[in-house]
Amino acid sequence: MSSNRPTILICDDSLLVRKKMKDCLKEYGDFNIVEASTGQSSIELFKQYEPDLVFLDIVMPDKNGIEALKEMMAVKKDVKVIMLSSSGTKSHLKAAMDAGAHDFIQKPWEKSQIEHIIRNIF
Amino acid sequence: MFSQYFGNYLLNRGLIRPDQLTDALEYQRSMRLKLGVIAVNAGYMTPAQVEEIHNMQKKVDKRFGELAVEKGYITEQQLEEMLATQKQGHLMLGQALVDRGHLTIEQLQEALENYKKEYGMSSRQFNVVGKDDSLQIEQIFRDHGEALLGKLYSDYVTLLIKNLIRFVDDNPIVEINQFRSDITAQWFVSQEIYGKINMFTAIACDRDVFVKFAAKFAQEDITEPDELAQASVGEFLNLHNGIFLVNMSNNGVELEMNPQQVEQNRTLANPGKAYVVTCHMTWGRFDMILV
């Protein structure tokens, strides 16, 4: 894995979502992609890889995305975490923003949304 | 009998077999409603008069409505109403059953009359199948003692139809039934919603439909019920429930949901008050279970 390329951590329990996100990201740059399928493994991989950007689902096994976000922010306060969830309820939005999320994207996402984020961050 | 839908009514009365209903449902997706069926349903013409016009059409190059007006069976105004009904796709199932030879038009007429008499339903209510009409769907639940939950279930099923159209099929047809007996499915994808309202939602289907469902939603070449297929059907349910939660949130009701679960060969015992929304797609049929 090249250290020159930005690292993006995709956290979602759905293999399909991770695959689609990887396919999408490939169109906008050359990244090291790391995948996590549970809340707990998201945190462990976050600590291990120190990603430049995180896409984080909310509803995940063993630890939800909001809790995972708080733990990530405690490790690295300036990390860019994009919440990516089908359940963008008012309470989830508020909790995510209060915890320091950089942005919130409601699934299913549009490619242009991902492109916009990538262009802004990298 | 709970079913509001004509297809189930016919099945439960033994007037048609399940394979005939499936055949007619598939056929109806590609057809246009004939004025004769509309005329009989509206009570404007008898089956014999419709047959007479059909026979005339074999000899003269005129449209059904034109001939029916000429014969004095219907007025111009009634013809206009019938044409409007035709555009709305009413009575498609009835016509499909007749066209496919599963019912005669006389049998259809009798079944329609008995059905409406039994349920006190108007033509409009009767033709809810496949139409995205939340008020009609809500009425189905309200009519059967779900006054409090009627709106909730209605919103859920209406959104389900929208999402089916949006993601996996252009023309889904849904039937809503009470959960009456244990359900065993080869593939069972479930997700719990909790908070002020608790719901158990699940998609139950056989292997073939599971794979097709997965391929449609993922827009990938999926031919086996592998991990990607499971993720795909699971994500559809997750996505649908997520949007439902957002809608509820916008109405001031905050709900949460657990991660979806995919299981094989599961039997769900009759939980009491629950519904089975059977979704007829162009590529197969599955059940959405709401508890």
mmCIF file of C-alpha atoms in Angstrom:
data_model
loop_
_atom_site.group_PDB
_atom_site.id
_atom_site.type_symbol
_atom_site.label_atom_id
_atom_site.label_comp_id
_atom_site.label_asym_id
_atom_site.label_seq_id
_atom_site.Cartn_x
_atom_site.Cartn_y
_atom_site.Cartn_z
ATOM 1 C CA MET A 1 0.000 0.000 0.000
ATOM 2 C CA SER A 2 1.588 3.282 -1.084
ATOM 3 C CA SER A 3 2.033 5.887 1.646
ATOM 4 C CA ASN A 4 1.732 8.701 -0.903
ATOM 5 C CA ARG A 5 -1.867 8.019 -1.655
ATOM 6 C CA PRO A 6 -4.603 9.316 0.643
ATOM 7 C CA THR A 7 -6.272 6.630 2.742
ATOM 8 C CA ILE A 8 -10.028 6.358 2.879
ATOM 9 C CA LEU A 9 -11.818 4.143 5.388
ATOM 10 C CA ILE A 10 -15.247 2.863 4.333
ATOM 11 C CA CYS A 11 -17.314 1.629 7.274
ATOM 12 C CA ASP A 12 -20.531 -0.145 6.359
ATOM 13 C CA ASP A 13 -21.876 -3.584 7.203
ATOM 14 C CA SER A 14 -23.095 -4.011 3.621
ATOM 15 C CA LEU A 15 -20.627 -5.547 1.197
ATOM 16 C CA LEU A 16 -22.659 -3.999 -1.606
ATOM 17 C CA VAL A 17 -22.354 -0.475 -0.214
ATOM 18 C CA ARG A 18 -18.611 -0.885 0.254
ATOM 19 C CA LYS A 19 -18.211 -2.201 -3.284
ATOM 20 C CA LYS A 20 -20.272 0.632 -4.778
ATOM 21 C CA MET A 21 -18.337 3.222 -2.803
ATOM 22 C CA LYS A 22 -15.006 1.752 -3.907
ATOM 23 C CA ASP A 23 -16.165 1.773 -7.531
ATOM 24 C CA CYS A 24 -17.262 5.385 -7.137
ATOM 25 C CA LEU A 25 -14.052 6.551 -5.466
ATOM 26 C CA LYS A 26 -11.924 5.006 -8.211
ATOM 27 C CA GLU A 27 -13.436 7.537 -10.600
ATOM 28 C CA TYR A 28 -12.182 10.473 -8.582
ATOM 29 C CA GLY A 29 -8.666 9.523 -7.577
ATOM 30 C CA ASP A 30 -6.102 6.983 -6.550
ATOM 31 C CA PHE A 31 -6.714 6.049 -2.938
ATOM 32 C CA ASN A 32 -5.744 3.415 -0.421
ATOM 33 C CA ILE A 33 -9.097 1.943 0.501
ATOM 34 C CA VAL A 34 -9.648 0.235 3.836
ATOM 35 C CA GLU A 35 -12.950 -1.462 4.657
ATOM 36 C CA ALA A 36 -14.718 -2.147 7.939
ATOM 37 C CA SER A 37 -17.994 -4.005 8.375
ATOM 38 C CA THR A 38 -18.771 -3.349 12.048
ATOM 39 C CA GLY A 39 -18.627 -0.391 14.377
ATOM 40 C CA GLN A 40 -15.872 -1.893 16.491
ATOM 41 C CA SER A 41 -13.675 -2.891 13.551
ATOM 42 C CA SER A 42 -14.153 0.637 12.176
ATOM 43 C CA ILE A 43 -12.442 2.063 15.244
ATOM 44 C CA GLU A 44 -9.666 -0.511 15.201
ATOM 45 C CA LEU A 45 -8.905 0.111 11.530
ATOM 46 C CA PHE A 46 -9.138 3.842 12.095
ATOM 47 C CA LYS A 47 -6.430 3.634 14.732
ATOM 48 C CA GLN A 48 -4.331 1.327 12.604
ATOM 49 C CA TYR A 49 -4.463 3.240 9.317
ATOM 50 C CA GLU A 50 -5.140 6.825 10.434
ATOM 51 C CA PRO A 51 -7.205 7.535 7.320
ATOM 52 C CA ASP A 52 -7.513 10.949 5.707
ATOM 53 C CA LEU A 53 -11.222 10.492 5.143
ATOM 54 C CA VAL A 54 -13.870 8.188 6.604
ATOM 55 C CA PHE A 55 -17.267 7.217 5.229
ATOM 56 C CA LEU A 56 -19.213 5.950 8.201
ATOM 57 C CA ASP A 57 -22.578 4.186 8.290
ATOM 58 C CA ILE A 58 -24.809 4.659 11.334
ATOM 59 C CA VAL A 59 -26.687 1.376 11.679
ATOM 60 C CA MET A 60 -23.969 -1.244 12.110
ATOM 61 C CA PRO A 61 -23.449 -4.379 14.207
ATOM 62 C CA ASP A 62 -21.861 -4.203 17.662
ATOM 63 C CA LYS A 63 -21.455 -0.415 17.733
ATOM 64 C CA ASN A 64 -23.392 2.226 15.866
ATOM 65 C CA GLY A 65 -21.795 4.882 13.701
ATOM 66 C CA ILE A 66 -22.437 7.761 16.100
ATOM 67 C CA GLU A 67 -20.561 5.988 18.879
ATOM 68 C CA ALA A 68 -17.794 5.061 16.461
ATOM 69 C CA LEU A 69 -17.592 8.679 15.317
ATOM 70 C CA LYS A 70 -17.129 9.905 18.893
ATOM 71 C CA GLU A 71 -14.298 7.446 19.451
ATOM 72 C CA MET A 72 -12.628 8.438 16.186
ATOM 73 C CA MET A 73 -12.864 12.121 17.073
ATOM 74 C CA ALA A 74 -11.308 11.390 20.440
ATOM 75 C CA VAL A 75 -8.332 9.807 18.641
ATOM 76 C CA LYS A 76 -7.923 12.412 15.931
ATOM 77 C CA LYS A 77 -9.964 15.575 16.286
ATOM 78 C CA ASP A 78 -9.398 16.959 12.802
ATOM 79 C CA VAL A 79 -10.372 13.797 10.915
ATOM 80 C CA LYS A 80 -12.928 14.227 8.148
ATOM 81 C CA VAL A 81 -15.798 11.818 8.761
ATOM 82 C CA ILE A 82 -18.717 11.698 6.362
ATOM 83 C CA MET A 83 -21.758 9.992 7.789
ATOM 84 C CA LEU A 84 -23.345 7.850 5.115
ATOM 85 C CA SER A 85 -26.664 6.439 6.151
ATOM 86 C CA SER A 86 -30.131 5.517 4.920
ATOM 87 C CA SER A 87 -31.579 6.832 8.179
ATOM 88 C CA GLY A 88 -30.887 10.538 8.098
ATOM 89 C CA THR A 89 -33.401 11.329 10.801
ATOM 90 C CA LYS A 90 -33.321 14.647 12.626
ATOM 91 C CA SER A 91 -31.917 12.984 15.736
ATOM 92 C CA HIS A 92 -29.199 11.211 13.750
ATOM 93 C CA LEU A 93 -28.261 14.408 11.947
ATOM 94 C CA LYS A 94 -28.025 16.334 15.190
ATOM 95 C CA ALA A 95 -26.070 13.591 16.946
ATOM 96 C CA ALA A 96 -23.650 13.303 14.022
ATOM 97 C CA MET A 97 -23.052 17.027 13.779
ATOM 98 C CA ASP A 98 -22.737 17.408 17.563
ATOM 99 C CA ALA A 99 -20.135 14.642 17.543
ATOM 100 C CA GLY A 100 -18.116 16.428 14.873
ATOM 101 C CA ALA A 101 -19.072 14.818 11.578
ATOM 102 C CA HIS A 102 -17.821 16.741 8.557
ATOM 103 C CA ASP A 103 -20.921 16.002 6.502
ATOM 104 C CA PHE A 104 -23.955 13.730 6.281
ATOM 105 C CA ILE A 105 -25.043 11.971 3.102
ATOM 106 C CA GLN A 106 -28.363 10.192 2.872
ATOM 107 C CA LYS A 107 -28.268 6.883 0.987
ATOM 108 C CA PRO A 108 -28.574 6.242 -1.855
ATOM 109 C CA TRP A 109 -25.920 8.787 -2.723
ATOM 110 C CA GLU A 110 -25.399 10.544 -6.016
ATOM 111 C CA LYS A 111 -21.950 10.264 -7.542
ATOM 112 C CA SER A 112 -21.772 14.040 -7.707
ATOM 113 C CA GLN A 113 -22.043 14.178 -3.914
ATOM 114 C CA ILE A 114 -19.028 11.926 -3.511
ATOM 115 C CA GLU A 115 -17.132 13.826 -6.179
ATOM 116 C CA HIS A 116 -17.874 17.114 -4.407
ATOM 117 C CA ILE A 117 -16.506 15.754 -1.128
ATOM 118 C CA ILE A 118 -13.379 14.311 -2.739
ATOM 119 C CA ARG A 119 -12.661 17.548 -4.624
ATOM 120 C CA ASN A 120 -13.088 19.603 -1.459
ATOM 121 C CA ILE A 121 -10.964 17.450 0.793
ATOM 122 C CA PHE A 122 -8.097 16.379 -1.514
ATOM 123 C CA MET B 1 -61.320 -13.434 4.701
ATOM 124 C CA PHE B 2 -59.275 -10.283 4.933
ATOM 125 C CA SER B 3 -57.954 -9.758 1.463
ATOM 126 C CA GLN B 4 -59.077 -6.591 -0.216
ATOM 127 C CA TYR B 5 -57.793 -7.658 -3.520
ATOM 128 C CA PHE B 6 -59.707 -9.254 -6.236
ATOM 129 C CA GLY B 7 -56.997 -11.764 -7.059
ATOM 130 C CA ASN B 8 -57.035 -13.185 -3.571
ATOM 131 C CA TYR B 9 -60.807 -13.102 -3.513
ATOM 132 C CA LEU B 10 -60.913 -15.258 -6.613
ATOM 133 C CA LEU B 11 -58.297 -17.606 -5.181
ATOM 134 C CA ASN B 12 -60.102 -17.994 -1.895
ATOM 135 C CA ARG B 13 -63.391 -18.643 -3.655
ATOM 136 C CA GLY B 14 -61.744 -21.358 -5.717
ATOM 137 C CA LEU B 15 -62.615 -19.536 -8.934
ATOM 138 C CA ILE B 16 -59.024 -19.568 -10.146
ATOM 139 C CA ARG B 17 -55.820 -21.388 -9.238
ATOM 140 C CA PRO B 18 -52.645 -19.648 -8.013
ATOM 141 C CA ASP B 19 -50.832 -20.431 -11.266
ATOM 142 C CA GLN B 20 -53.688 -18.826 -13.205
ATOM 143 C CA LEU B 21 -53.464 -15.693 -11.064
ATOM 144 C CA THR B 22 -49.720 -15.524 -11.625
ATOM 145 C CA ASP B 23 -50.219 -16.020 -15.337
ATOM 146 C CA ALA B 24 -52.828 -13.262 -15.468
ATOM 147 C CA LEU B 25 -50.724 -10.881 -13.405
ATOM 148 C CA GLU B 26 -47.794 -11.371 -15.748
ATOM 149 C CA TYR B 27 -50.020 -10.939 -18.769
ATOM 150 C CA GLN B 28 -51.704 -7.802 -17.481
ATOM 151 C CA ARG B 29 -48.422 -5.943 -17.302
ATOM 152 C CA SER B 30 -48.283 -5.799 -21.073
ATOM 153 C CA MET B 31 -51.896 -5.189 -21.934
ATOM 154 C CA ARG B 32 -54.347 -2.364 -22.229
ATOM 155 C CA LEU B 33 -57.735 -2.525 -20.605
ATOM 156 C CA LYS B 34 -60.578 -3.256 -22.958
ATOM 157 C CA LEU B 35 -63.673 -1.118 -22.970
ATOM 158 C CA GLY B 36 -65.931 -4.180 -22.796
ATOM 159 C CA VAL B 37 -64.655 -5.078 -19.355
ATOM 160 C CA ILE B 38 -65.062 -1.496 -18.196
ATOM 161 C CA ALA B 39 -68.606 -1.351 -19.576
ATOM 162 C CA VAL B 40 -69.659 -4.519 -17.767
ATOM 163 C CA ASN B 41 -68.049 -3.391 -14.536
ATOM 164 C CA ALA B 42 -69.777 -0.026 -14.743
ATOM 165 C CA GLY B 43 -73.108 -1.728 -15.394
ATOM 166 C CA TYR B 44 -73.520 0.050 -18.734
ATOM 167 C CA MET B 45 -73.584 -3.108 -20.808
ATOM 168 C CA THR B 46 -74.336 -6.778 -20.338
ATOM 169 C CA PRO B 47 -71.798 -9.465 -21.231
ATOM 170 C CA ALA B 48 -74.029 -10.436 -24.170
ATOM 171 C CA GLN B 49 -73.976 -6.879 -25.531
ATOM 172 C CA VAL B 50 -70.176 -6.781 -25.205
ATOM 173 C CA GLU B 51 -69.941 -10.059 -27.069
ATOM 174 C CA GLU B 52 -72.219 -8.690 -29.762
ATOM 175 C CA ILE B 53 -70.004 -5.644 -30.275
ATOM 176 C CA HIS B 54 -66.898 -7.844 -30.362
ATOM 177 C CA ASN B 55 -68.495 -9.929 -33.107
ATOM 178 C CA MET B 56 -69.431 -6.767 -35.014
ATOM 179 C CA GLN B 57 -65.824 -5.586 -34.815
ATOM 180 C CA LYS B 58 -64.769 -8.676 -36.727
ATOM 181 C CA LYS B 59 -66.811 -7.414 -39.657
ATOM 182 C CA VAL B 60 -66.582 -3.644 -39.489
ATOM 183 C CA ASP B 61 -63.558 -1.477 -38.964
ATOM 184 C CA LYS B 62 -64.902 0.516 -36.062
ATOM 185 C CA ARG B 63 -63.882 0.951 -32.499
ATOM 186 C CA PHE B 64 -65.708 -0.707 -29.623
ATOM 187 C CA GLY B 65 -66.941 2.558 -28.156
ATOM 188 C CA GLU B 66 -68.138 3.850 -31.482
ATOM 189 C CA LEU B 67 -70.210 0.732 -32.143
ATOM 190 C CA ALA B 68 -71.578 0.617 -28.597
ATOM 191 C CA VAL B 69 -72.803 4.208 -28.945
ATOM 192 C CA GLU B 70 -74.283 3.485 -32.365
ATOM 193 C CA LYS B 71 -76.179 0.527 -30.934
ATOM 194 C CA GLY B 72 -77.467 2.751 -28.140
ATOM 195 C CA TYR B 73 -75.903 0.650 -25.372
ATOM 196 C CA ILE B 74 -73.942 3.580 -24.002
ATOM 197 C CA THR B 75 -74.032 7.350 -24.304
ATOM 198 C CA GLU B 76 -71.191 9.564 -25.487
ATOM 199 C CA GLN B 77 -70.710 10.709 -21.906
ATOM 200 C CA GLN B 78 -70.469 7.130 -20.663
ATOM 201 C CA LEU B 79 -67.928 6.406 -23.379
ATOM 202 C CA GLU B 80 -65.817 9.331 -22.199
ATOM 203 C CA GLU B 81 -65.954 8.006 -18.642
ATOM 204 C CA MET B 82 -64.954 4.568 -19.858
ATOM 205 C CA LEU B 83 -62.015 5.951 -21.812
ATOM 206 C CA ALA B 84 -60.863 7.820 -18.724
ATOM 207 C CA THR B 85 -61.110 4.622 -16.720
ATOM 208 C CA GLN B 86 -59.136 2.809 -19.385
ATOM 209 C CA LYS B 87 -56.303 5.280 -18.994
ATOM 210 C CA GLN B 88 -56.259 4.662 -15.252
ATOM 211 C CA GLY B 89 -55.710 0.977 -15.852
ATOM 212 C CA HIS B 90 -58.764 -0.173 -13.920
ATOM 213 C CA LEU B 91 -59.819 -3.776 -13.821
ATOM 214 C CA MET B 92 -56.653 -4.975 -15.430
ATOM 215 C CA LEU B 93 -56.577 -8.222 -13.513
ATOM 216 C CA GLY B 94 -60.144 -9.102 -14.459
ATOM 217 C CA GLN B 95 -59.442 -8.553 -18.096
ATOM 218 C CA ALA B 96 -56.213 -10.525 -17.945
ATOM 219 C CA LEU B 97 -58.058 -13.474 -16.452
ATOM 220 C CA VAL B 98 -60.636 -13.333 -19.239
ATOM 221 C CA ASP B 99 -58.051 -12.881 -21.982
ATOM 222 C CA ARG B 100 -56.008 -15.786 -20.712
ATOM 223 C CA GLY B 101 -59.086 -18.016 -20.617
ATOM 224 C CA HIS B 102 -59.120 -18.470 -16.860
ATOM 225 C CA LEU B 103 -62.543 -16.854 -16.470
ATOM 226 C CA THR B 104 -65.399 -16.105 -18.855
ATOM 227 C CA ILE B 105 -66.684 -12.566 -18.920
ATOM 228 C CA GLU B 106 -69.891 -13.826 -17.304
ATOM 229 C CA GLN B 107 -67.902 -15.394 -14.465
ATOM 230 C CA LEU B 108 -65.949 -12.167 -14.097
ATOM 231 C CA GLN B 109 -69.139 -10.126 -13.915
ATOM 232 C CA GLU B 110 -70.582 -12.380 -11.226
ATOM 233 C CA ALA B 111 -67.341 -12.387 -9.259
ATOM 234 C CA LEU B 112 -67.067 -8.585 -9.452
ATOM 235 C CA GLU B 113 -70.633 -8.122 -8.229
ATOM 236 C CA ASN B 114 -70.195 -10.545 -5.343
ATOM 237 C CA TYR B 115 -66.854 -9.051 -4.438
ATOM 238 C CA LYS B 116 -68.183 -5.511 -4.301
ATOM 239 C CA LYS B 117 -71.308 -6.624 -2.443
ATOM 240 C CA GLU B 118 -69.263 -8.487 0.124
ATOM 241 C CA TYR B 119 -66.860 -5.668 0.782
ATOM 242 C CA GLY B 120 -69.002 -2.672 -0.031
ATOM 243 C CA MET B 121 -66.237 -1.350 -2.177
ATOM 244 C CA SER B 122 -66.438 1.143 -4.950
ATOM 245 C CA SER B 123 -64.755 0.551 -8.269
ATOM 246 C CA ARG B 124 -62.061 2.998 -7.327
ATOM 247 C CA GLN B 125 -61.184 1.185 -4.153
ATOM 248 C CA PHE B 126 -61.232 -2.103 -5.930
ATOM 249 C CA ASN B 127 -58.677 -0.995 -8.438
ATOM 250 C CA VAL B 128 -55.991 -0.157 -5.946
ATOM 251 C CA VAL B 129 -53.751 -2.962 -7.130
ATOM 252 C CA GLY B 130 -50.467 -1.632 -8.388
ATOM 253 C CA LYS B 131 -51.395 1.973 -7.921
ATOM 254 C CA ASP B 132 -49.510 4.293 -5.695
ATOM 255 C CA ASP B 133 -52.457 5.650 -3.802
ATOM 256 C CA SER B 134 -51.761 6.011 -0.137
ATOM 257 C CA LEU B 135 -55.312 6.981 0.759
ATOM 258 C CA GLN B 136 -56.677 3.760 -0.653
ATOM 259 C CA ILE B 137 -54.010 1.678 1.003
ATOM 260 C CA GLU B 138 -54.688 3.420 4.285
ATOM 261 C CA GLN B 139 -58.366 2.641 3.908
ATOM 262 C CA ILE B 140 -57.573 -1.069 3.657
ATOM 263 C CA PHE B 141 -56.009 -1.062 7.093
ATOM 264 C CA ARG B 142 -58.662 1.194 8.559
ATOM 265 C CA ASP B 143 -61.449 -1.007 7.231
ATOM 266 C CA HIS B 144 -60.075 -3.907 9.188
ATOM 267 C CA GLY B 145 -59.717 -2.443 12.601
ATOM 268 C CA GLU B 146 -56.344 -0.810 12.255
ATOM 269 C CA ALA B 147 -57.608 2.705 12.754
ATOM 270 C CA LEU B 148 -54.664 3.760 14.884
ATOM 271 C CA LEU B 149 -52.022 2.015 12.857
ATOM 272 C CA GLY B 150 -53.723 2.558 9.518
ATOM 273 C CA LYS B 151 -51.719 5.623 8.640
ATOM 274 C CA LEU B 152 -48.458 4.051 9.744
ATOM 275 C CA TYR B 153 -48.900 0.851 7.766
ATOM 276 C CA SER B 154 -50.246 2.820 4.831
ATOM 277 C CA ASP B 155 -47.228 5.089 4.785
ATOM 278 C CA TYR B 156 -44.951 2.081 4.998
ATOM 279 C CA VAL B 157 -46.590 0.200 2.130
ATOM 280 C CA THR B 158 -46.906 3.312 -0.026
ATOM 281 C CA LEU B 159 -43.208 3.999 0.434
ATOM 282 C CA LEU B 160 -42.466 0.347 -0.294
ATOM 283 C CA ILE B 161 -44.231 0.619 -3.647
ATOM 284 C CA LYS B 162 -42.324 3.800 -4.454
ATOM 285 C CA ASN B 163 -39.027 2.175 -3.587
ATOM 286 C CA LEU B 164 -39.805 -0.962 -5.559
ATOM 287 C CA ILE B 165 -40.518 1.238 -8.569
ATOM 288 C CA ARG B 166 -37.466 3.331 -7.920
ATOM 289 C CA PHE B 167 -35.014 0.476 -7.484
ATOM 290 C CA VAL B 168 -36.166 -2.898 -8.783
ATOM 291 C CA ASP B 169 -39.302 -2.934 -10.946
ATOM 292 C CA ASP B 170 -41.334 -0.515 -13.031
ATOM 293 C CA ASN B 171 -44.688 -2.052 -12.310
ATOM 294 C CA PRO B 172 -45.034 -3.811 -8.973
ATOM 295 C CA ILE B 173 -48.392 -5.122 -7.835
ATOM 296 C CA VAL B 174 -48.967 -5.565 -4.141
ATOM 297 C CA GLU B 175 -51.565 -7.524 -2.197
ATOM 298 C CA ILE B 176 -52.114 -6.933 1.492
ATOM 299 C CA ASN B 177 -53.237 -9.820 3.661
ATOM 300 C CA GLN B 178 -53.410 -10.576 7.315
ATOM 301 C CA PHE B 179 -50.722 -12.933 8.529
ATOM 302 C CA ARG B 180 -52.698 -16.162 8.883
ATOM 303 C CA SER B 181 -50.260 -19.024 9.222
ATOM 304 C CA ASP B 182 -46.594 -19.758 9.763
ATOM 305 C CA ILE B 183 -44.327 -18.633 6.940
ATOM 306 C CA THR B 184 -41.304 -20.636 5.862
ATOM 307 C CA ALA B 185 -38.912 -19.069 3.397
ATOM 308 C CA GLN B 186 -35.674 -20.168 1.784
ATOM 309 C CA TRP B 187 -34.336 -16.671 2.232
ATOM 310 C CA PHE B 188 -35.419 -14.344 4.971
ATOM 311 C CA VAL B 189 -34.087 -10.801 5.380
ATOM 312 C CA SER B 190 -35.318 -8.949 8.444
ATOM 313 C CA GLN B 191 -34.855 -5.678 10.258
ATOM 314 C CA GLU B 192 -36.350 -4.354 13.465
ATOM 315 C CA ILE B 193 -37.548 -0.789 13.902
ATOM 316 C CA TYR B 194 -37.923 0.445 17.460
ATOM 317 C CA GLY B 195 -38.759 3.518 19.494
ATOM 318 C CA LYS B 196 -42.215 4.943 20.016
ATOM 319 C CA ILE B 197 -43.361 2.348 17.511
ATOM 320 C CA ASN B 198 -41.956 -1.161 17.275
ATOM 321 C CA MET B 199 -42.063 -2.980 13.957
ATOM 322 C CA PHE B 200 -40.509 -6.156 12.645
ATOM 323 C CA THR B 201 -40.034 -6.033 8.891
ATOM 324 C CA ALA B 202 -38.883 -8.880 6.682
ATOM 325 C CA ILE B 203 -38.539 -9.938 3.080
ATOM 326 C CA ALA B 204 -39.268 -13.635 2.535
ATOM 327 C CA CYS B 205 -38.692 -15.349 -0.781
ATOM 328 C CA ASP B 206 -37.336 -18.389 -2.562
ATOM 329 C CA ARG B 207 -33.807 -18.730 -3.902
ATOM 330 C CA ASP B 208 -34.604 -17.728 -7.460
ATOM 331 C CA VAL B 209 -36.383 -14.515 -6.498
ATOM 332 C CA PHE B 210 -33.709 -13.726 -3.928
ATOM 333 C CA VAL B 211 -30.991 -13.851 -6.581
ATOM 334 C CA LYS B 212 -33.032 -11.829 -9.083
ATOM 335 C CA PHE B 213 -33.939 -9.271 -6.443
ATOM 336 C CA ALA B 214 -30.268 -8.928 -5.515
ATOM 337 C CA ALA B 215 -29.157 -8.526 -9.124
ATOM 338 C CA LYS B 216 -31.833 -5.914 -9.839
ATOM 339 C CA PHE B 217 -31.089 -3.782 -6.815
ATOM 340 C CA ALA B 218 -27.306 -4.051 -7.030
ATOM 341 C CA GLN B 219 -27.291 -3.688 -10.814
ATOM 342 C CA GLU B 220 -24.627 -6.364 -10.786
ATOM 343 C CA ASP B 221 -24.328 -9.753 -12.432
ATOM 344 C CA ILE B 222 -25.445 -11.820 -9.457
ATOM 345 C CA THR B 223 -26.338 -15.460 -10.162
ATOM 346 C CA GLU B 224 -25.922 -17.088 -6.753
ATOM 347 C CA PRO B 225 -27.229 -16.235 -3.285
ATOM 348 C CA ASP B 226 -23.692 -15.337 -2.253
ATOM 349 C CA GLU B 227 -22.464 -12.655 0.111
ATOM 350 C CA LEU B 228 -23.028 -9.872 -2.402
ATOM 351 C CA ALA B 229 -26.577 -11.085 -3.052
ATOM 352 C CA GLN B 230 -27.294 -11.155 0.667
ATOM 353 C CA ALA B 231 -25.823 -7.683 1.042
ATOM 354 C CA SER B 232 -27.952 -6.428 -1.821
ATOM 355 C CA VAL B 233 -31.350 -7.606 -0.592
ATOM 356 C CA GLY B 234 -30.365 -6.605 2.916
ATOM 357 C CA GLU B 235 -29.403 -3.141 1.740
ATOM 358 C CA PHE B 236 -32.703 -2.705 -0.074
ATOM 359 C CA LEU B 237 -34.569 -3.377 3.162
ATOM 360 C CA ASN B 238 -32.166 -1.158 5.086
ATOM 361 C CA LEU B 239 -32.554 1.631 2.570
ATOM 362 C CA HIS B 240 -36.325 1.372 2.504
ATOM 363 C CA ASN B 241 -36.593 1.312 6.290
ATOM 364 C CA GLY B 242 -34.112 4.159 6.545
ATOM 365 C CA ILE B 243 -36.206 6.367 4.292
ATOM 366 C CA PHE B 244 -39.273 5.373 6.304
ATOM 367 C CA LEU B 245 -37.490 6.514 9.463
ATOM 368 C CA VAL B 246 -36.615 9.830 7.828
ATOM 369 C CA ASN B 247 -40.245 10.346 6.829
ATOM 370 C CA MET B 248 -41.378 9.528 10.359
ATOM 371 C CA SER B 249 -38.740 11.871 11.753
ATOM 372 C CA ASN B 250 -40.047 14.661 9.548
ATOM 373 C CA ASN B 251 -43.455 14.021 11.131
ATOM 374 C CA GLY B 252 -42.011 14.329 14.614
ATOM 375 C CA VAL B 253 -41.592 10.620 15.398
ATOM 376 C CA GLU B 254 -37.996 9.579 16.011
ATOM 377 C CA LEU B 255 -37.327 5.880 15.471
ATOM 378 C CA GLU B 256 -34.241 3.696 15.358
ATOM 379 C CA MET B 257 -33.483 0.444 13.601
ATOM 380 C CA ASN B 258 -31.193 -2.518 14.135
ATOM 381 C CA PRO B 259 -28.868 -3.883 11.460
ATOM 382 C CA GLN B 260 -30.620 -6.150 8.986
ATOM 383 C CA GLN B 261 -30.239 -9.913 9.269
ATOM 384 C CA VAL B 262 -30.142 -12.469 6.473
ATOM 385 C CA GLU B 263 -31.177 -16.033 7.258
ATOM 386 C CA GLN B 264 -31.773 -19.191 5.289
ATOM 387 C CA ASN B 265 -34.678 -21.604 5.647
ATOM 388 C CA ARG B 266 -36.396 -19.700 8.404
ATOM 389 C CA THR B 267 -39.897 -20.303 9.655
ATOM 390 C CA LEU B 268 -41.731 -17.365 11.176
ATOM 391 C CA ALA B 269 -44.537 -18.463 13.461
ATOM 392 C CA ASN B 270 -47.782 -16.563 13.242
ATOM 393 C CA PRO B 271 -47.152 -13.566 15.493
ATOM 394 C CA GLY B 272 -50.803 -12.579 15.792
ATOM 395 C CA LYS B 273 -51.477 -9.110 14.495
ATOM 396 C CA ALA B 274 -49.328 -8.876 11.416
ATOM 397 C CA TYR B 275 -49.530 -8.382 7.681
ATOM 398 C CA VAL B 276 -48.071 -10.009 4.637
ATOM 399 C CA VAL B 277 -47.622 -7.689 1.669
ATOM 400 C CA THR B 278 -47.158 -9.923 -1.331
ATOM 401 C CA CYS B 279 -45.220 -8.096 -4.015
ATOM 402 C CA HIS B 280 -45.675 -9.359 -7.568
ATOM 403 C CA MET B 281 -42.750 -8.220 -9.648
ATOM 404 C CA THR B 282 -42.057 -8.867 -13.301
ATOM 405 C CA TRP B 283 -39.262 -11.216 -12.233
ATOM 406 C CA GLY B 284 -40.986 -13.046 -9.382
ATOM 407 C CA ARG B 285 -42.885 -12.721 -6.149
ATOM 408 C CA PHE B 286 -41.827 -12.096 -2.582
ATOM 409 C CA ASP B 287 -43.511 -11.334 0.715
ATOM 410 C CA MET B 288 -42.894 -8.291 2.850
ATOM 411 C CA ILE B 289 -43.868 -9.171 6.406
ATOM 412 C CA LEU B 290 -44.922 -6.442 8.818
ATOM 413 C CA VAL B 291 -45.327 -7.289 12.483
#
